[in-house]
DNA sequence: AAAGTTTCTTGAAACGTTTCAAATCGGAAC
DNA sequence: GTTCCGATTTGAAACGTTTCAAGAAACTTT
């Protein structure tokens, strides 16, 4: 790889002049500028970001840390971020923490040593991360949190209207006549999962519907978690007539469980998810889901980040993006009479309505 | 951020000694080593990868360039690569080229200026990329191609058995009695897409089945492409009784088109995909698909890459990973008599059974 | 034409590491 | 108590940039 020195020699100018041409940092007269540009072209010179970053104390990269690249929601966010960053001349480098706390910390630490302009993080754990992030007081890379908000985090954030989304979904089920509504949450230490549960509770409370404790199951945000939580729920007495899965991966697991138990959706149990992934539209039946604007989430994250780079002292902002309920054949009215498996009494009381 | 100099001062040793301790590059007697380690811990020192990389002409990052992060196949590959790289002490940084040639080149060029140990690339375009890669003759980062093989590319590669996989899928359709089999390919300048088409052709030729030219549709590797290609195919006369979609995103598009035209899968038309994505198992009906070992693809890529770092002069290797056909309800026997839309005569023949 | 301005250009320092020749140390042999 | 030798430790150079004080050139003014 050619260096600036070789350019300087070939163009017969000084090193400083080459730098000035390359960065427009000072006026350079046409003939010299020309010679430099020619030399650059002739040698195919590309500046070393390493050296440049070392000297300027900052590189043109923006780091992004996501919890799980195999959950299609995150790639959507990444794409939004990538487009926005690339458009502004920054290169997005992505790190997949794989839901692993130590990997997340390792990436956070490593990324820093590359002096990126900023870091966009979808945090997957709380306490540790907060400490790390805490040290972003005055200098170092700008950090923006996406999708989830660590407790005590003071900084820019973009999230979606989790609580409202959950209310929409739950309310819709209530409107259809469901009285036995269960939910499978994500890990409740995550702000989003917590908010969705709050929304679920709020909607039911407002409709004066009781929720048995065991109708709220905490799970990881993946298919396996949803599957096993659903197996449990679907064998309870009385069986819930609707399940609100707090993300689409969980909903997929629920769908598997439903199928496996020989039940039919939505005849026996309605199902609504959260994310609105493309792929869940093609499920059997098409999944109703609360749509999150993943692409915008990422794009907005980069926007906040770059604005803060420009004005480090502006007030912290917290953008909340709206969600919308996508209807789908996976929800319908509750079964007119709920079949009981064991208890005769429950079958009797049930028909009182 | 503390620097090595501050460590040296605090530990009351020279800069060189700190470096020796940190890299075990020379024996350092216990008392000194101790002092250095203490200082490192006290200051929370992290070496600057920028400075280190500049000096050593190589950093601990491995770059990875993928064509489309929203196609779930690629995240699976990334995860495999990430696990393998992380386990060996390297940090994987991912760049999403977004099916965009200029982005791909920009990332390739930029990545290089960070002096990564290696680059893992799933190339999405041919000529340009080959030129870029070509310059990796003797020095610079090790480059390994994944999944697709640029023409004239001399270097390590990992791909899957595309042709064999396509044969498996096609053969299965033939065995079920299909005679009118169409395919929707990916962009044929990609080696994988090309190979799959070859496999498709080979299986049919062997069974002495003719393929009308219009039964082979080229498309992009995404849902939209599959959808519009399928709309065309499904309105041809005679209508194919089976479609081999050359990846699962295309298959999803086909499924949408089938549904939209009021047809039923597999009653009217069988569908088989390629990728074996998790999510397509839950489709309506569950998609039969040729499974590719995405995770292993990524992991093997890193393995080859690191082996070449160790022994730059070994012979180039080309690993081919096996594919397996995943059965699913989306394929069945052809309709006994194929319904025609316009011609009366064919409507008459239909009732003969 | 000399002095004064303004505009360009240059050279050297600095960023935080690694590396390596040279200096120092601690003993063993004399 | 010297002299030597191998084992440690040190100091300075180098990696490829940017930055900035200072020098050189090109114009203006007188």
XYZ file of C-alpha atoms (C1' of nucleotides) in Angstrom:
766
model
C 0.000 0.000 0.000
C 1.407 3.364 -0.969
C 1.809 5.957 1.772
C 1.534 9.693 1.819
C 5.290 9.897 1.749
C 5.459 8.162 -1.572
C 2.827 10.493 -2.913
C 4.847 13.435 -1.716
C 7.994 12.156 -3.349
C 6.289 11.375 -6.638
C 4.513 14.729 -6.740
C 7.648 16.526 -5.571
C 5.928 18.350 -2.768
C 6.136 18.108 0.969
C 4.196 15.730 3.132
C 2.167 18.544 4.595
C 1.031 19.668 1.198
C -0.259 16.229 0.374
C -2.229 16.254 3.568
C -3.595 19.677 2.797
C -4.756 18.584 -0.611
C -6.349 15.443 0.687
C -8.248 17.162 3.459
C -8.796 20.597 1.938
C -7.351 21.787 5.188
C -5.545 24.686 3.567
C -5.516 26.356 0.213
C -3.137 24.737 -2.206
C -2.431 26.318 -5.556
C -3.682 24.591 -8.613
C -0.437 23.269 -10.116
C 0.594 21.594 -6.884
C -2.869 20.288 -6.185
C -2.886 18.815 -9.651
C 0.442 17.065 -9.176
C -0.713 15.604 -5.913
C -3.987 14.358 -7.301
C -2.212 12.773 -10.215
C 0.181 10.985 -7.943
C -2.695 9.780 -5.798
C -4.440 8.399 -8.832
C -1.281 6.883 -10.260
C -0.453 4.999 -7.093
C -4.003 4.167 -6.107
C -3.392 5.689 -2.736
C -5.834 5.132 0.123
C -5.150 6.850 3.437
C -4.518 4.562 6.366
C -7.459 4.946 8.692
C -5.309 3.529 11.406
C -2.711 6.279 11.246
C -5.286 8.918 10.617
C -7.402 7.749 13.508
C -4.421 7.628 15.809
C -3.502 11.167 15.009
C -6.980 12.657 15.028
C -8.156 10.655 17.966
C -11.181 9.436 16.057
C -11.963 7.242 13.083
C -14.725 7.212 10.539
C -16.269 4.122 11.949
C -19.470 3.855 13.881
C -19.751 0.708 15.930
C -23.021 -1.081 16.447
C -23.656 -3.827 18.946
C -26.737 -5.983 18.651
C -27.900 -8.822 20.861
C -28.854 -11.462 18.312
C -28.280 -11.321 14.627
C -30.489 -14.332 13.960
C -33.596 -12.520 15.121
C -34.691 -10.794 11.892
C -35.822 -7.726 13.756
C -32.262 -6.660 14.453
C -31.022 -6.965 10.883
C -33.807 -4.588 9.933
C -32.513 -2.078 12.452
C -28.990 -2.598 11.243
C -30.007 -1.915 7.706
C -31.534 1.391 8.677
C -28.447 2.354 10.611
C -26.124 1.234 7.882
C -27.882 3.228 5.211
C -27.877 6.371 7.298
C -24.262 6.019 8.369
C -22.951 5.158 4.948
C -24.778 8.106 3.476
C -22.947 10.435 5.825
C -19.548 8.983 5.056
C -19.255 6.726 8.073
C -18.652 3.016 7.950
C -20.819 0.941 10.204
C -19.151 -1.999 11.821
C -21.419 -4.459 13.428
C -20.773 -6.699 16.386
C -23.093 -9.496 17.358
C -23.141 -10.040 21.091
C -25.099 -13.237 20.694
C -27.079 -12.599 23.864
C -23.893 -13.102 25.739
C -22.997 -10.618 28.392
C -19.278 -11.144 28.267
C -19.225 -10.882 24.501
C -21.145 -7.662 24.712
C -18.666 -6.191 27.129
C -15.727 -7.466 25.147
C -17.017 -5.815 22.010
C -17.784 -2.616 23.807
C -14.265 -2.472 25.181
C -12.611 -3.458 21.949
C -14.638 -1.100 19.845
C -13.490 1.752 22.014
C -9.861 1.033 21.356
C -10.538 1.690 17.702
C -11.699 5.195 18.538
C -14.913 5.076 16.570
C -16.871 8.265 16.115
C -19.745 6.672 17.943
C -21.341 3.480 19.120
C -24.933 2.469 18.629
C -25.917 -0.192 21.071
C -28.958 -2.330 21.615
C -28.031 -3.355 25.118
C -28.853 -6.820 26.331
C -27.763 -6.518 29.883
C -28.105 -3.891 32.448
C -25.761 -3.284 35.258
C -22.479 -4.075 33.611
C -23.295 -2.231 30.477
C -24.392 0.806 32.374
C -21.050 1.014 34.053
C -19.272 0.800 30.760
C -21.509 3.347 29.192
C -21.252 5.570 32.202
C -17.698 6.433 31.375
C -18.821 8.214 28.231
C -19.157 11.470 30.154
C -17.165 13.976 28.259
C -14.854 12.459 25.724
C -14.604 9.306 23.723
C -17.168 8.010 21.305
C -20.732 9.235 21.347
C -23.010 6.472 22.547
C -26.657 6.091 21.623
C -28.926 3.396 23.019
C -31.450 1.794 20.773
C -34.605 -0.121 21.432
C -33.817 -0.694 25.080
C -32.959 1.725 27.799
C -30.583 0.743 30.566
C -31.642 1.976 33.963
C -29.923 5.221 34.980
C -28.766 5.706 31.437
C -28.303 9.350 30.667
C -27.855 9.824 26.972
C -29.655 9.821 23.677
C -32.071 7.008 23.083
C -34.479 5.779 20.447
C -37.153 3.302 21.379
C -40.577 2.279 20.151
C -43.887 2.734 21.895
C -43.735 -0.628 23.583
C -46.397 -0.041 26.154
C -48.866 1.439 23.687
C -48.214 -1.373 21.238
C -48.950 -3.930 23.884
C -52.135 -2.089 24.776
C -53.247 -2.123 21.158
C -52.689 -5.838 20.817
C -54.324 -6.701 24.106
C -57.230 -4.377 23.547
C -57.901 -5.959 20.209
C -58.112 -9.384 21.819
C -60.431 -8.013 24.475
C -62.643 -6.439 21.851
C -62.999 -9.812 20.176
C -64.414 -11.172 23.388
C -61.429 -12.905 24.913
C -61.437 -13.205 28.682
C -58.630 -15.660 29.183
C -55.612 -13.932 27.821
C -52.079 -15.031 28.546
C -48.797 -13.461 27.624
C -45.263 -14.658 27.131
C -42.849 -11.852 27.910
C -39.230 -11.364 27.059
C -36.616 -11.153 29.798
C -38.175 -8.645 32.158
C -34.945 -6.863 33.010
C -35.088 -5.443 29.498
C -36.955 -2.174 29.416
C -38.905 -3.097 26.301
C -40.141 -6.383 27.692
C -41.083 -4.668 30.904
C -43.024 -1.967 29.099
C -44.902 -4.487 27.007
C -45.971 -6.321 30.112
C -47.146 -3.032 31.616
C -49.213 -2.377 28.517
C -50.709 -5.832 28.655
C -51.654 -5.364 32.291
C -53.018 -1.901 31.752
C -55.369 -2.959 28.977
C -56.713 -5.862 30.975
C -57.116 -3.845 34.126
C -59.085 -1.252 32.255
C -61.393 -3.988 30.982
C -61.628 -5.375 34.503
C -60.235 -8.728 33.474
C -58.250 -10.656 36.023
C -54.978 -12.231 34.974
C -53.968 -15.340 36.886
C -50.325 -15.169 37.790
C -49.482 -18.221 35.740
C -50.877 -16.558 32.628
C -47.769 -14.379 32.564
C -44.749 -16.368 31.511
C -41.286 -14.925 31.234
C -39.172 -16.292 28.429
C -36.134 -15.504 26.357
C -36.847 -13.634 23.136
C -36.496 -16.679 20.926
C -38.385 -19.532 19.417
C -37.286 -22.152 21.884
C -38.398 -20.026 24.822
C -41.749 -19.323 23.247
C -42.258 -22.960 22.460
C -41.726 -24.254 25.934
C -43.637 -21.439 27.601
C -46.554 -22.108 25.261
C -46.535 -25.830 25.983
C -47.061 -24.926 29.608
C -49.749 -22.335 28.983
C -51.744 -24.488 26.609
C -52.114 -27.231 29.146
C -53.403 -25.031 31.929
C -56.951 -25.146 33.139
C -58.682 -23.109 32.012
C -56.678 -22.868 28.854
C -56.120 -19.308 27.647
C -58.105 -18.504 24.528
C -55.525 -15.993 23.382
C -51.802 -15.565 23.771
C -49.912 -12.334 23.376
C -46.347 -13.252 22.460
C -44.095 -10.324 23.129
C -42.050 -10.798 20.029
C -42.415 -12.667 16.778
C -39.767 -15.259 17.534
C -41.698 -16.222 20.635
C -44.862 -16.244 18.551
C -43.259 -18.728 16.184
C -42.485 -20.987 19.086
C -46.069 -20.665 20.253
C -47.317 -21.572 16.799
C -45.198 -24.692 16.867
C -46.559 -25.671 20.250
C -50.116 -25.086 19.137
C -49.599 -27.253 16.112
C -47.880 -29.926 18.109
C -50.700 -30.189 20.626
C -53.173 -30.696 17.828
C -54.876 -27.382 18.468
C -55.956 -24.963 15.820
C -55.183 -21.301 15.582
C -57.304 -19.190 15.872
C -60.148 -21.633 16.483
C -58.786 -22.880 19.801
C -56.393 -20.114 20.627
C -55.665 -16.726 19.117
C -52.100 -15.556 18.786
C -50.651 -12.098 18.401
C -46.997 -11.253 18.178
C -44.786 -8.197 18.413
C -42.309 -7.023 15.756
C -44.307 -7.441 12.572
C -41.546 -9.330 10.789
C -42.056 -9.885 7.096
C -41.662 -13.588 7.456
C -44.449 -13.975 9.976
C -46.935 -12.760 7.410
C -46.489 -16.055 5.623
C -47.023 -18.192 8.667
C -49.888 -20.587 8.987
C -52.066 -18.730 9.756
C -50.612 -15.292 8.996
C -49.550 -13.813 12.287
C -51.180 -10.722 13.688
C -48.441 -8.629 15.194
C -47.556 -5.223 16.536
C -45.328 -3.695 13.911
C -42.162 -1.957 14.997
C -40.412 0.384 12.578
C -37.052 -1.352 12.706
C -35.472 0.435 9.799
C -36.404 3.839 11.169
C -35.164 2.855 14.580
C -31.705 2.307 13.165
C -31.783 5.358 10.942
C -32.940 7.590 13.759
C -30.231 6.208 15.999
C -27.557 7.284 13.562
C -29.215 10.643 13.156
C -29.162 11.359 16.874
C -25.618 10.109 17.071
C -24.346 12.361 14.324
C -26.199 15.348 15.682
C -24.538 14.862 19.010
C -21.161 14.604 17.346
C -21.826 18.039 15.901
C -23.166 19.540 19.091
C -21.830 17.642 22.067
C -23.669 19.830 24.518
C -27.241 19.656 23.381
C -29.783 18.188 25.729
C -30.234 14.439 25.711
C -33.101 13.304 23.598
C -35.334 10.306 23.699
C -37.200 9.522 20.517
C -40.144 7.165 20.680
C -41.322 5.678 17.410
C -44.927 4.600 16.981
C -46.110 1.031 16.574
C -49.111 -0.190 14.631
C -51.133 -3.341 14.919
C -50.967 -5.571 11.872
C -54.035 -7.752 11.722
C -53.823 -11.362 10.638
C -55.746 -14.581 10.580
C -54.050 -15.761 13.749
C -56.601 -13.924 15.840
C -60.322 -14.481 15.986
C -63.083 -14.617 18.528
C -62.703 -17.043 21.410
C -64.242 -20.508 21.091
C -67.910 -20.268 22.175
C -67.473 -22.952 24.795
C -64.128 -23.832 26.102
C -63.397 -27.517 26.182
C -62.109 -28.742 29.522
C -59.764 -31.614 29.813
C -60.102 -32.896 33.327
C -62.385 -31.118 35.735
C -66.055 -31.625 35.285
C -66.916 -28.635 37.491
C -65.097 -26.152 35.355
C -66.908 -27.427 32.320
C -70.159 -26.826 34.181
C -69.442 -23.331 35.417
C -68.185 -22.341 32.074
C -71.543 -22.640 30.390
C -73.115 -20.143 32.738
C -72.392 -17.401 30.288
C -7.930 6.573 28.196
C -4.633 5.773 29.860
C -1.668 5.013 27.652
C 1.309 2.739 27.997
C 3.384 5.716 28.961
C 1.266 6.369 31.990
C 1.532 2.737 32.972
C 5.283 2.936 32.652
C 5.460 6.029 34.786
C 3.190 4.615 37.469
C 5.011 1.284 37.567
C 8.367 3.045 37.410
C 9.641 1.002 34.520
C 10.413 1.787 30.932
C 7.954 1.776 28.085
C 9.592 -1.259 26.562
C 9.139 -3.267 29.697
C 5.441 -2.532 29.785
C 5.188 -3.756 26.249
C 7.150 -6.887 27.096
C 4.871 -7.670 29.976
C 1.751 -7.082 27.956
C 2.844 -9.246 25.067
C 5.063 -11.770 26.827
C 7.533 -10.809 24.178
C 10.505 -11.126 26.513
C 11.124 -12.443 29.948
C 10.423 -9.929 32.655
C 11.326 -10.660 36.231
C 8.531 -11.145 38.670
C 8.741 -7.937 40.735
C 8.645 -5.740 37.644
C 5.939 -7.776 35.992
C 3.904 -7.450 39.151
C 4.294 -3.684 39.274
C 3.234 -3.391 35.660
C 0.200 -5.592 36.072
C -0.862 -3.634 39.103
C -0.570 -0.376 37.246
C -2.560 -1.789 34.351
C -5.295 -2.871 36.697
C -5.246 0.378 38.624
C -5.649 2.512 35.539
C -7.943 0.170 33.643
C -5.589 0.278 30.735
C -6.648 -1.034 27.342
C -4.118 -0.999 24.517
C -5.001 1.162 21.545
C -5.670 -1.173 18.687
C -5.089 1.746 16.386
C -1.519 2.338 17.504
C -0.811 -1.328 17.836
C -2.189 -2.042 14.410
C -0.220 0.787 12.877
C 2.995 -0.507 14.313
C 2.440 -4.191 13.662
C 0.860 -3.690 10.311
C -2.142 -5.767 11.285
C -5.031 -5.573 13.707
C -7.070 -8.181 15.501
C -10.103 -7.548 13.398
C -11.500 -9.816 10.749
C -13.760 -8.055 8.315
C -16.780 -9.707 6.811
C -18.802 -8.416 3.897
C -22.229 -9.834 3.182
C -24.650 -8.941 0.412
C -27.922 -8.636 2.305
C -28.375 -8.711 6.013
C -32.143 -8.979 5.754
C -31.952 -12.394 4.131
C -31.840 -14.649 7.208
C -29.436 -17.024 5.545
C -26.589 -14.568 5.837
C -27.042 -13.832 9.524
C -26.719 -17.558 10.106
C -23.399 -17.538 8.298
C -22.309 -14.482 10.232
C -23.093 -16.158 13.487
C -20.913 -19.105 12.616
C -18.087 -16.832 11.591
C -18.460 -14.636 14.623
C -18.327 -17.533 17.058
C -15.254 -18.986 15.447
C -13.443 -15.659 15.199
C -14.282 -14.542 18.700
C -13.124 -17.858 20.087
C -9.705 -17.311 18.539
C -9.342 -13.806 19.891
C -10.358 -11.954 16.774
C -13.147 -9.445 16.537
C -15.461 -9.807 13.604
C -16.658 -6.605 12.057
C -19.479 -6.930 9.664
C -20.316 -4.787 6.670
C -23.584 -5.052 4.833
C -23.180 -4.315 1.155
C -26.916 -4.223 0.662
C -26.666 -5.817 -2.769
C -25.020 -2.663 -3.880
C -21.890 -2.928 -5.910
C -20.443 0.410 -4.977
C -21.075 -0.189 -1.319
C -19.350 -3.497 -1.554
C -16.305 -1.939 -3.120
C -16.305 0.932 -0.682
C -16.349 -1.441 2.252
C -13.670 -3.607 0.744
C -11.435 -0.599 0.262
C -12.156 0.890 3.642
C -11.731 -2.349 5.506
C -8.289 -2.683 4.044
C -7.173 0.632 5.426
C -7.822 -0.757 8.875
C -5.321 -3.532 8.252
C -7.525 -6.372 9.377
C -5.999 -9.792 9.769
C -8.359 -11.059 7.136
C -11.538 -10.487 5.205
C -14.337 -12.954 4.709
C -16.444 -11.986 1.781
C -19.633 -13.270 0.270
C -19.202 -11.483 -3.033
C -22.200 -10.121 -4.817
C -20.573 -8.923 -7.956
C -17.979 -10.295 -10.181
C -15.648 -8.321 -12.261
C -15.000 -5.384 -9.988
C -14.617 -7.492 -6.943
C -12.227 -9.808 -8.652
C -9.978 -6.919 -9.445
C -10.011 -5.771 -5.879
C -9.371 -9.238 -4.581
C -6.721 -9.835 -7.148
C -4.414 -7.421 -5.424
C -4.196 -9.699 -2.427
C -1.252 -11.498 -3.948
C 1.405 -11.567 -1.319
C 0.751 -9.185 1.512
C -2.196 -7.505 3.097
C -5.147 -9.223 4.663
C -5.942 -12.833 3.933
C -9.109 -13.056 1.911
C -11.505 -15.977 1.882
C -14.560 -16.194 -0.335
C -17.707 -17.691 1.030
C -20.734 -19.173 -0.613
C -19.961 -17.739 -4.007
C -16.889 -17.978 -6.097
C -15.823 -15.121 -8.339
C -14.555 -16.239 -11.679
C -10.771 -16.475 -11.850
C -10.597 -16.239 -8.105
C -7.527 -17.924 -6.781
C -7.763 -18.309 -3.056
C -9.464 -20.227 -0.315
C -13.164 -20.766 -0.679
C -16.021 -22.414 1.141
C -19.223 -23.156 -0.701
C -22.080 -25.590 -0.437
C -22.988 -28.359 -2.840
C -25.292 -26.184 -4.861
C -25.565 -28.378 -7.895
C -26.165 -31.558 -5.897
C -28.724 -29.798 -3.733
C -30.607 -28.670 -6.796
C -30.501 -32.200 -8.168
C -31.938 -33.555 -4.926
C -34.806 -31.115 -4.955
C -35.592 -31.576 -8.613
C -35.266 -35.331 -8.453
C -37.716 -35.437 -5.603
C -40.265 -33.551 -7.648
C -39.700 -35.874 -10.575
C -40.131 -38.898 -8.351
C -43.492 -37.560 -7.264
C -44.594 -37.595 -10.858
C -44.163 -33.960 -11.858
C -43.533 -33.338 -15.530
C -44.011 -29.597 -15.671
C -41.357 -28.219 -13.416
C -40.302 -24.603 -13.457
C -37.536 -22.850 -11.582
C -36.848 -19.341 -10.432
C -33.129 -18.766 -10.255
C -31.082 -16.137 -8.530
C -28.924 -13.735 -10.543
C -27.095 -16.099 -12.847
C -23.790 -14.297 -12.694
C -23.495 -15.637 -9.144
C -21.754 -18.977 -9.106
C -24.239 -20.476 -6.663
C -27.259 -19.542 -8.718
C -25.579 -20.827 -11.815
C -24.745 -24.149 -10.187
C -28.280 -24.591 -8.930
C -29.619 -24.088 -12.399
C -27.151 -26.664 -13.709
C -28.370 -29.136 -11.121
C -31.968 -28.462 -12.047
C -31.201 -29.042 -15.698
C -29.165 -32.130 -15.057
C -31.882 -33.851 -13.066
C -34.488 -33.122 -15.701
C -32.298 -34.172 -18.551
C -31.591 -37.449 -16.874
C -35.315 -38.023 -16.539
C -35.765 -37.046 -20.164
C -38.076 -34.183 -19.264
C -38.070 -31.133 -21.508
C -37.955 -27.703 -19.942
C -39.587 -24.926 -21.971
C -37.368 -21.891 -21.944
C -39.923 -19.792 -20.175
C -39.995 -22.243 -17.288
C -36.637 -20.876 -16.231
C -36.985 -17.428 -14.751
C -34.092 -15.376 -13.492
C -34.804 -13.224 -10.475
C -33.085 -11.421 -7.656
C -32.655 -13.442 -4.494
C -35.498 -11.769 -2.665
C -39.182 -11.973 -2.014
C -40.230 -9.341 -4.481
C -38.336 -11.025 -7.283
C -39.834 -14.389 -6.473
C -43.284 -12.927 -6.301
C -43.280 -11.332 -9.701
C -41.544 -14.233 -11.390
C -44.110 -16.576 -9.904
C -47.004 -14.449 -11.071
C -45.704 -14.926 -14.565
C -45.071 -18.638 -14.259
C -48.420 -19.409 -12.720
C -50.279 -17.887 -15.591
C -48.494 -19.788 -18.294
C -50.124 -22.489 -20.301
C -49.569 -25.192 -19.367
C -49.062 -24.089 -15.825
C -46.121 -25.728 -14.091
C -47.180 -28.220 -11.420
C -44.065 -27.597 -9.413
C -41.718 -24.696 -8.842
C -38.171 -24.950 -7.606
C -37.338 -21.617 -6.002
C -33.610 -21.258 -5.749
C -33.665 -19.688 -2.344
C -36.165 -19.391 0.451
C -36.797 -15.686 0.018
C -37.856 -16.361 -3.549
C -39.973 -19.253 -2.284
C -41.759 -16.864 0.056
C -42.563 -14.624 -2.840
C -43.847 -17.607 -4.772
C -46.037 -18.607 -1.849
C -47.533 -15.118 -1.817
C -48.244 -15.276 -5.532
C -49.838 -18.707 -5.215
C -52.080 -17.488 -2.457
C -52.948 -14.335 -4.319
C -54.016 -16.205 -7.442
C -56.355 -18.343 -5.378
C -54.320 -21.457 -5.960
C -53.491 -24.025 -3.353
C -50.101 -25.412 -2.497
C -49.392 -28.270 -2.977
C -52.715 -29.233 -4.554
C -52.273 -26.993 -7.581
C -48.572 -26.427 -7.470
C -45.748 -27.847 -5.420
C -43.024 -25.577 -4.110
C -39.530 -26.315 -2.961
C -37.006 -23.769 -1.781
C -33.302 -23.588 -1.100
C -31.684 -22.512 2.209
C -33.792 -24.349 4.736
C -34.382 -21.257 6.857
C -35.971 -21.851 10.231
C -38.748 -19.469 9.494
C -39.894 -21.242 6.368
C -40.767 -24.294 8.408
C -43.678 -22.372 9.816
C -44.987 -21.237 6.486
C -48.360 -22.249 5.195
C -47.753 -24.978 4.174
C -44.345 -25.753 5.696
C -41.809 -25.270 2.967
C -39.749 -28.111 1.629
C -36.276 -26.789 1.088
C -32.699 -27.755 0.435
C -30.907 -27.055 3.682
C -27.608 -25.254 3.593
C -25.350 -25.396 6.630
C -25.033 -21.656 7.085
C -23.430 -21.694 10.485
C -20.778 -24.151 9.387
C -20.164 -22.142 6.259
C -19.166 -19.164 8.373
C -17.217 -21.188 10.878
C -15.305 -23.009 8.189
C -14.540 -19.722 6.482
C -12.853 -18.419 9.600
C -11.012 -21.670 10.028
C -9.531 -21.537 6.546
C -8.718 -17.903 7.034
C -6.832 -18.434 10.267
C -5.003 -21.428 8.911
C -3.787 -19.358 6.030
C -2.646 -16.640 8.388
C -0.489 -19.249 10.062
C 0.813 -20.766 6.858
C 0.606 -18.243 4.062
C 2.066 -20.649 1.551
C -0.157 -23.656 1.789
C -2.123 -24.640 -1.256
C -5.459 -22.958 -1.809
C -8.350 -24.988 -0.593
C -11.952 -25.190 -1.605
C -14.297 -26.699 0.927
C -17.699 -27.836 -0.217
C -20.292 -28.420 2.458
C -23.125 -30.866 1.894
C -26.776 -29.939 1.563
C -29.762 -32.021 2.561
C -33.333 -31.926 1.401
C -35.807 -30.975 4.094
C -39.219 -32.352 3.231
C -42.335 -30.337 3.874
C -46.004 -30.195 3.069
C -45.392 -27.734 0.254
C -44.670 -30.571 -2.109
C -46.988 -33.346 -3.178
C -47.920 -35.236 -6.293
C -49.050 -33.189 -9.299
C -52.757 -32.632 -9.785
C -54.099 -35.648 -11.674
C -55.361 -33.427 -14.463
C -54.152 -29.947 -14.894
C -56.930 -27.348 -14.946
C -56.818 -24.880 -17.802
C -58.074 -21.356 -17.564
C -59.181 -20.489 -21.050
C -59.493 -23.410 -23.420
C -62.726 -25.312 -23.324
C -61.166 -28.469 -24.647
C -58.881 -28.805 -21.702
C -61.781 -28.245 -19.336
C -63.488 -31.155 -20.980
C -60.541 -33.456 -20.669
C -60.291 -32.573 -17.022
C -63.372 -34.517 -16.011
C -62.116 -37.681 -17.609
C -60.758 -38.938 -14.329
C 13.441 48.654 -5.797
C 12.760 47.970 -0.910
C 9.538 47.013 2.557
C 5.297 45.219 3.914
C 1.410 41.977 3.334
C -0.783 38.190 2.249
C -0.863 33.621 0.581
C 1.374 29.057 0.065
C 4.496 25.551 1.447
C 7.414 23.148 4.399
C 9.418 20.470 8.221
C 9.147 18.592 12.525
C 6.512 17.089 16.380
C 3.000 14.128 18.054
C -0.503 10.273 18.343
C 0.416 5.110 21.222
C 2.302 1.181 20.156
C 6.316 -2.579 18.958
C 10.952 -3.753 18.140
C 15.680 -4.138 18.596
C 20.348 -2.647 19.466
C 22.651 -1.152 23.335
C 23.140 -0.613 28.243
C 22.780 -2.531 32.744
C 22.504 -5.996 36.154
C 23.518 -10.196 38.901
C 26.278 -13.721 39.570
C 29.868 -17.273 38.434
C 34.569 -18.016 37.473
C 39.064 -16.544 38.052
C 38.269 -8.034 43.963
C 38.166 -8.283 38.851
C 36.451 -10.013 34.691
C 32.972 -12.141 31.907
C 28.633 -13.831 30.482
C 23.962 -14.480 30.053
C 19.697 -12.576 31.489
C 16.997 -8.308 32.005
C 15.874 -3.712 31.079
C 16.078 0.503 28.598
C 15.739 4.127 24.976
C 15.028 5.513 20.600
C 13.339 4.707 16.087
C 9.477 3.643 13.290
C 4.569 2.870 11.716
C 1.445 6.822 8.489
C -1.111 10.431 9.477
C -2.415 15.630 11.019
C -1.209 19.997 12.738
C 1.044 24.156 13.322
C 4.825 27.361 13.778
C 7.923 29.158 10.723
C 9.929 29.870 6.245
C 9.373 31.072 1.280
C 6.884 33.148 -2.518
C 4.031 36.143 -4.674
C 1.864 40.400 -4.659
C 1.063 45.358 -2.999
C 2.445 49.541 -1.535
C 5.418 53.013 -0.983
